[in-house]
């Protein structure tokens, strides 16, 4: 690789060289896609947004499928074409009403990027930045750890925050993500989520309406016309939102205006090793099954309602309902709803 830092015709100071070198290294890091594999599962993860771009898994017969939506190169992600495919979103995932909140007597105004609201951290959230690769491990439990430092005032949020995300393959059938955020000098809301679009029949197989899902949540947080929770905790029994037993996604989706895009209260799943069972997703042939476990209080169930004709990997065209997002999270707009579990992190206290 050529070094381009001396291409300018003017004299450079040592600090100029350092700045140019940092810019070049950042550009190189942005284009980096790393592979994480245990011989059975193979994930490709980009430093841009700590984004899963590909996840190849076998079924019981050894047939392989790439089960996440995405792009072949990083250019569409970096140009903002991606509707959050595979990335980590933050500083606060989901929506904050009118991009405003008050914390410790100070009112903060955030970037508005979703109607009247702030969504997934704003115009340049954690999905649109380069994360540093701070650790890679091989062996029986291969892993990659990414880190990002979010500065005080970034997208309007208070305080410096250091975020770490570790993807690992602890056994032959498990992909694990551990996320941690440390507020360094000011209290701040933090709500991280992983935004992969799943299609267990293969990313290029069409819509997911024939997928079946079970969600271990007996309640949702219903929303208003701007998709902001009303503050109510609503039972799902007897409604199209009831997935406490397994149903096809498409069976009642027409009874939900626009499709599913709702936060489930994870209040009824089995608990194991500090995690609770959140959801079980199956493709129509029952060849692939995804079991999701989390320690988060909620999960956004989103059926790709706004995906419309996006050209992805291998020329596949992703249409409406072509993927399913299961975004484990704190409740949307929790910073403005005192009856919701708090997402405020105090300085030097990790949010994991």
Coordinates of C-alpha atoms in Angstrom, one line a residue:
X1 CA 0.0 0.0 0.0
X2 CA 1.3 3.4 -0.9
X3 CA 1.7 6.1 1.7
X4 CA -0.1 9.2 0.5
X5 CA 0.6 11.6 3.3
X6 CA 3.3 13.4 1.5
X7 CA 1.3 14.1 -1.7
X8 CA 0.7 17.8 -0.9
X9 CA 3.0 20.3 -2.4
X10 CA 3.2 22.5 0.7
X11 CA 5.5 21.9 3.6
X12 CA 4.0 19.8 6.5
X13 CA 4.6 20.0 10.2
X14 CA 4.8 16.8 12.3
X15 CA 1.2 17.4 13.4
X16 CA 0.1 17.7 9.8
X17 CA 1.6 14.3 9.1
X18 CA 0.0 12.8 12.1
X19 CA -3.4 14.1 11.1
X20 CA -3.1 12.9 7.5
X21 CA -2.0 9.5 8.8
X22 CA -5.0 9.3 11.1
X23 CA -7.4 10.2 8.3
X24 CA -5.8 7.5 6.1
X25 CA -5.9 4.9 8.8
X26 CA -9.6 5.7 9.5
X27 CA -10.4 5.3 5.9
X28 CA -8.7 1.9 5.8
X29 CA -10.5 0.8 9.0
X30 CA -13.8 1.8 7.6
X31 CA -13.3 -0.5 4.6
X32 CA -12.3 -3.5 6.8
X33 CA -14.5 -6.6 7.1
X34 CA -13.4 -9.2 9.5
X35 CA -14.3 -12.9 9.5
X36 CA -15.3 -14.8 12.6
X37 CA -15.6 -18.6 12.2
X38 CA -15.6 -21.8 14.2
X39 CA -15.8 -24.1 11.2
X40 CA -19.6 -24.3 11.3
X41 CA -20.8 -20.7 11.7
X42 CA -19.1 -18.0 9.7
X43 CA -19.8 -14.3 10.3
X44 CA -18.4 -11.3 8.5
X45 CA -18.4 -8.2 10.6
X46 CA -17.4 -4.7 9.5
X47 CA -15.6 -2.1 11.6
X48 CA -18.1 0.4 10.1
X49 CA -21.0 0.3 12.6
X50 CA -19.7 -3.0 14.1
X51 CA -22.0 -4.4 11.4
X52 CA -22.8 -8.1 10.6
X53 CA -22.7 -8.1 6.8
X54 CA -23.0 -11.9 6.4
X55 CA -23.8 -14.9 8.6
X56 CA -23.6 -18.3 7.0
X57 CA -25.0 -21.2 9.0
X58 CA -25.8 -24.9 8.2
X59 CA -29.1 -26.6 8.6
X60 CA -29.4 -30.1 10.1
X61 CA -28.4 -31.6 6.7
X62 CA -25.4 -29.4 6.2
X63 CA -27.0 -27.1 3.7
X64 CA -25.6 -23.6 4.1
X65 CA -27.5 -20.3 4.0
X66 CA -26.6 -16.7 4.6
X67 CA -29.4 -15.7 6.9
X68 CA -29.0 -11.9 7.2
X69 CA -29.8 -9.1 4.8
X70 CA -26.9 -6.9 3.7
X71 CA -24.6 -5.7 1.0
X72 CA -21.5 -7.2 -0.8
X73 CA -19.4 -4.1 -0.1
X74 CA -19.3 -1.4 2.5
X75 CA -20.1 1.4 0.1
X76 CA -23.9 1.2 0.5
X77 CA -23.5 1.2 4.3
X78 CA -21.2 4.2 4.2
X79 CA -23.4 6.1 1.8
X80 CA -26.4 5.7 4.1
X81 CA -28.4 3.4 1.8
X82 CA -28.7 0.7 4.4
X83 CA -31.8 0.8 6.6
X84 CA -29.6 -0.2 9.6
X85 CA -28.8 -3.7 8.2
X86 CA -26.8 -5.7 10.8
X87 CA -25.4 -2.8 12.8
X88 CA -25.2 -1.7 16.4
X89 CA -27.4 1.3 17.0
X90 CA -26.9 3.9 19.7
X91 CA -26.3 6.0 21.7
X92 CA -30.0 5.4 22.2
X93 CA -31.7 2.8 20.1
X94 CA -35.3 3.3 18.9
X95 CA -37.1 6.6 19.2
X96 CA -36.9 9.6 21.5
X97 CA -40.0 11.8 21.3
X98 CA -39.3 15.1 19.5
X99 CA -35.6 14.5 20.1
X100 CA -35.8 16.1 23.6
X101 CA -35.3 15.0 27.2
X102 CA -34.4 16.6 30.5
X103 CA -31.7 15.0 32.7
X104 CA -30.5 16.5 36.0
X105 CA -32.4 19.7 35.3
X106 CA -30.8 20.2 31.9
X107 CA -32.9 20.0 28.7
X108 CA -31.1 18.3 25.8
X109 CA -32.1 18.5 22.1
X110 CA -31.0 15.7 19.7
X111 CA -30.7 15.4 16.0
X112 CA -34.1 14.8 14.4
X113 CA -34.1 12.1 11.7
X114 CA -37.4 10.2 11.9
X115 CA -40.4 12.4 11.4
X116 CA -40.5 14.6 14.5
X117 CA -38.3 12.2 16.5
X118 CA -34.7 11.1 17.0
X119 CA -34.1 7.5 15.9
X120 CA -31.2 5.2 16.7
X121 CA -28.8 7.9 17.9
X122 CA -29.5 10.6 15.3
X123 CA -28.1 11.5 12.0
X124 CA -24.7 9.9 12.7
X125 CA -25.4 7.2 15.3
X126 CA -23.1 4.4 16.2
X127 CA -24.1 2.6 13.0
X128 CA -22.4 5.3 10.9
X129 CA -18.9 5.5 12.6
X130 CA -15.8 3.4 12.5
X131 CA -15.2 1.2 15.5
X132 CA -11.7 0.3 16.6
X133 CA -10.8 -3.4 16.7
X134 CA -9.2 -3.8 20.1
X135 CA -9.0 -7.5 20.5
X136 CA -9.2 -10.7 18.4
X137 CA -9.2 -14.2 19.8
X138 CA -9.0 -17.6 18.0
X139 CA -9.3 -21.1 19.5
X140 CA -12.3 -22.8 20.9
X141 CA -14.2 -19.5 21.4
X142 CA -13.1 -17.1 18.7
X143 CA -14.1 -13.5 19.2
X144 CA -13.7 -9.9 17.9
X145 CA -14.1 -6.9 20.2
X146 CA -14.9 -3.5 18.8
X147 CA -14.7 -0.2 20.7
X148 CA -16.0 3.3 20.0
X149 CA -15.6 6.5 22.0
X150 CA -18.6 8.8 21.7
X151 CA -17.8 12.4 22.6
X152 CA -19.7 14.8 24.8
X153 CA -22.3 16.6 22.7
X154 CA -22.3 14.0 19.9
X155 CA -25.7 14.1 18.3
X156 CA -26.8 16.2 21.2
X157 CA -26.1 13.6 24.0
X158 CA -24.3 14.6 27.2
X159 CA -21.0 13.2 28.3
X160 CA -18.2 11.0 26.9
X161 CA -19.1 7.4 26.6
X162 CA -16.9 4.4 25.7
X163 CA -18.7 1.5 24.1
X164 CA -17.4 -2.1 23.6
X165 CA -19.0 -4.8 21.6
X166 CA -17.7 -8.4 21.5
X167 CA -19.0 -10.9 19.0
X168 CA -18.0 -14.5 19.8
X169 CA -18.8 -18.1 18.9
X170 CA -18.8 -19.9 22.2
X171 CA -20.0 -23.2 20.7
X172 CA -20.9 -24.7 17.3
X173 CA -24.4 -23.3 17.1
X174 CA -24.2 -20.0 19.0
X175 CA -23.4 -16.4 18.1
X176 CA -23.0 -14.2 21.1
X177 CA -22.9 -10.4 21.4
X178 CA -21.8 -8.7 24.7
X179 CA -22.2 -4.9 24.7
X180 CA -20.9 -2.6 27.4
X181 CA -21.1 1.2 27.7
X182 CA -19.3 3.3 30.3
X183 CA -20.4 6.9 31.0
X184 CA -17.1 8.8 31.8
X185 CA -18.1 12.2 33.1
X186 CA -21.9 12.9 32.9
X187 CA -25.1 11.0 33.4
X188 CA -26.5 10.0 30.0
X189 CA -29.1 7.8 28.4
X190 CA -27.7 4.7 26.8
X191 CA -29.7 2.0 25.0
X192 CA -27.7 -0.2 22.6
X193 CA -29.3 -2.6 20.2
X194 CA -28.2 -5.0 17.4
X195 CA -30.2 -4.4 14.2
X196 CA -29.8 -7.5 12.1
X197 CA -32.5 -8.3 9.6
X198 CA -33.0 -12.1 9.7
X199 CA -34.3 -14.3 6.9
X200 CA -33.7 -17.9 8.0
X201 CA -34.6 -19.3 4.5
X202 CA -31.7 -17.2 3.1
X203 CA -31.3 -13.5 2.6
X204 CA -32.4 -13.8 -1.1
X205 CA -35.4 -16.0 -0.5
X206 CA -38.2 -13.4 -0.5
X207 CA -40.4 -12.3 2.3
X208 CA -40.6 -13.8 5.8
X209 CA -44.3 -13.9 6.2
X210 CA -44.2 -17.7 6.3
X211 CA -41.7 -17.6 9.1
X212 CA -43.1 -18.7 12.5
X213 CA -42.2 -16.9 15.7
X214 CA -42.8 -17.2 19.4
X215 CA -42.2 -14.2 21.7
X216 CA -41.9 -14.6 25.4
X217 CA -43.7 -11.3 26.1
X218 CA -47.2 -11.0 27.4
X219 CA -47.3 -7.2 27.0
X220 CA -46.3 -4.5 24.5
X221 CA -45.8 -0.8 24.8
X222 CA -48.4 0.6 22.3
X223 CA -47.5 3.6 20.2
X224 CA -49.1 6.8 18.9
X225 CA -49.2 8.0 15.3
X226 CA -45.5 8.9 15.4
X227 CA -44.5 5.4 16.7
X228 CA -43.8 6.8 20.2
X229 CA -45.0 4.7 23.2
X230 CA -48.0 6.1 24.9
X231 CA -46.7 5.0 28.3
X232 CA -49.2 2.2 28.6
X233 CA -48.2 -1.4 29.2
X234 CA -50.8 -3.4 27.1
X235 CA -51.6 -7.1 27.4
X236 CA -51.3 -8.9 24.1
X237 CA -53.8 -11.6 24.8
X238 CA -56.6 -11.6 22.3
X239 CA -54.8 -9.3 19.9
X240 CA -52.7 -9.7 16.7
X241 CA -49.6 -9.0 18.9
X242 CA -50.0 -12.3 20.8
X243 CA -47.1 -14.5 20.0
X244 CA -46.9 -16.2 23.4
X245 CA -47.6 -19.3 21.3
X246 CA -46.1 -19.9 17.9
X247 CA -47.7 -18.2 14.9
X248 CA -46.8 -17.4 11.3
X249 CA -45.7 -13.8 11.0
X250 CA -48.0 -13.1 8.1
X251 CA -51.1 -14.7 9.7
X252 CA -52.4 -11.5 11.3
X253 CA -50.0 -8.8 10.0
X254 CA -52.8 -7.2 8.0
X255 CA -54.6 -6.5 11.2
X256 CA -51.6 -4.3 12.3
X257 CA -51.6 -1.1 10.3
X258 CA -48.2 -0.8 8.6
X259 CA -46.9 -4.1 10.0
X260 CA -45.2 -5.0 13.3
X261 CA -42.8 -2.4 14.7
X262 CA -43.5 -2.7 18.4
X263 CA -41.6 -3.2 21.7
X264 CA -42.4 -6.3 23.6
X265 CA -42.0 -6.5 27.4
X266 CA -39.9 -9.6 27.9
X267 CA -41.8 -10.9 31.0
X268 CA -42.4 -14.6 30.6
X269 CA -39.3 -16.4 29.3
X270 CA -37.2 -19.1 30.9
X271 CA -34.1 -17.7 32.5
X272 CA -30.7 -19.3 32.2
X273 CA -27.2 -18.1 33.1
X274 CA -28.5 -14.5 33.6
X275 CA -30.3 -14.4 30.3
X276 CA -34.0 -14.9 29.5
X277 CA -35.6 -16.5 26.4
X278 CA -36.9 -13.7 24.2
X279 CA -37.9 -15.3 21.0
X280 CA -37.8 -18.4 18.7
X281 CA -37.9 -17.8 15.0
X282 CA -38.3 -20.6 12.3
X283 CA -38.3 -20.6 8.6
X284 CA -41.2 -22.2 6.8
X285 CA -39.4 -25.5 6.2
X286 CA -38.2 -25.7 9.8
X287 CA -34.7 -26.2 8.5
X288 CA -33.3 -23.2 10.4
X289 CA -34.3 -22.1 13.9
X290 CA -33.1 -19.0 15.8
X291 CA -33.4 -18.9 19.6
X292 CA -32.8 -15.4 21.1
X293 CA -31.7 -14.9 24.7
X294 CA -31.1 -11.6 26.3
X295 CA -30.8 -9.6 29.6
X296 CA -32.6 -6.6 28.1
X297 CA -36.1 -5.7 29.3
X298 CA -37.6 -5.3 25.9
X299 CA -37.4 -6.4 22.2
X300 CA -38.5 -4.5 19.1
X301 CA -40.2 -6.9 16.7
X302 CA -39.9 -5.2 13.3
X303 CA -41.0 -6.8 10.0
X304 CA -39.1 -4.7 7.6
X305 CA -42.2 -2.6 6.7
X306 CA -40.2 0.2 5.1
X307 CA -37.7 -1.9 3.1
X308 CA -38.7 -1.4 -0.5
X309 CA -36.7 -2.6 -3.5
X310 CA -33.2 -2.4 -2.0
X311 CA -30.6 -4.3 -4.0
X312 CA -28.4 -6.3 -1.7
X313 CA -25.9 -9.2 -1.8
X314 CA -25.6 -11.0 -5.1
X315 CA -28.1 -8.7 -6.7
X316 CA -31.0 -9.9 -4.4
X317 CA -33.7 -7.3 -4.2
X318 CA -35.1 -6.9 -0.7
X319 CA -38.7 -5.9 -0.6
X320 CA -41.3 -5.3 2.1
X321 CA -41.1 -7.9 4.9
X322 CA -38.0 -9.4 3.5
X323 CA -36.4 -9.7 7.0
X324 CA -37.3 -9.8 10.6
X325 CA -35.6 -7.6 13.3
X326 CA -35.5 -8.8 16.9
X327 CA -33.9 -5.8 18.6
X328 CA -33.3 -6.5 22.3
X329 CA -33.3 -3.1 24.0
X330 CA -34.5 -0.8 26.7
X331 CA -38.0 0.5 26.1
X332 CA -38.3 3.2 23.4
X333 CA -38.5 6.8 24.7
X334 CA -37.8 5.5 28.2
X335 CA -35.9 8.7 29.0
X336 CA -39.2 10.5 28.9
X337 CA -41.4 7.8 30.5
X338 CA -40.8 7.5 34.3
X339 CA -42.8 4.3 34.5
X340 CA -40.4 2.5 32.0
X341 CA -37.1 0.9 33.1
X342 CA -34.5 3.6 33.3
X343 CA -31.8 3.8 30.5
X344 CA -29.8 6.5 32.4
X345 CA -26.2 5.5 33.1
X346 CA -24.3 7.4 35.8
X347 CA -20.6 8.2 35.3
X348 CA -18.2 5.2 35.7
X349 CA -21.2 2.8 35.9
X350 CA -21.2 0.3 33.0
X351 CA -24.4 -0.5 31.1
X352 CA -24.2 -4.0 29.8

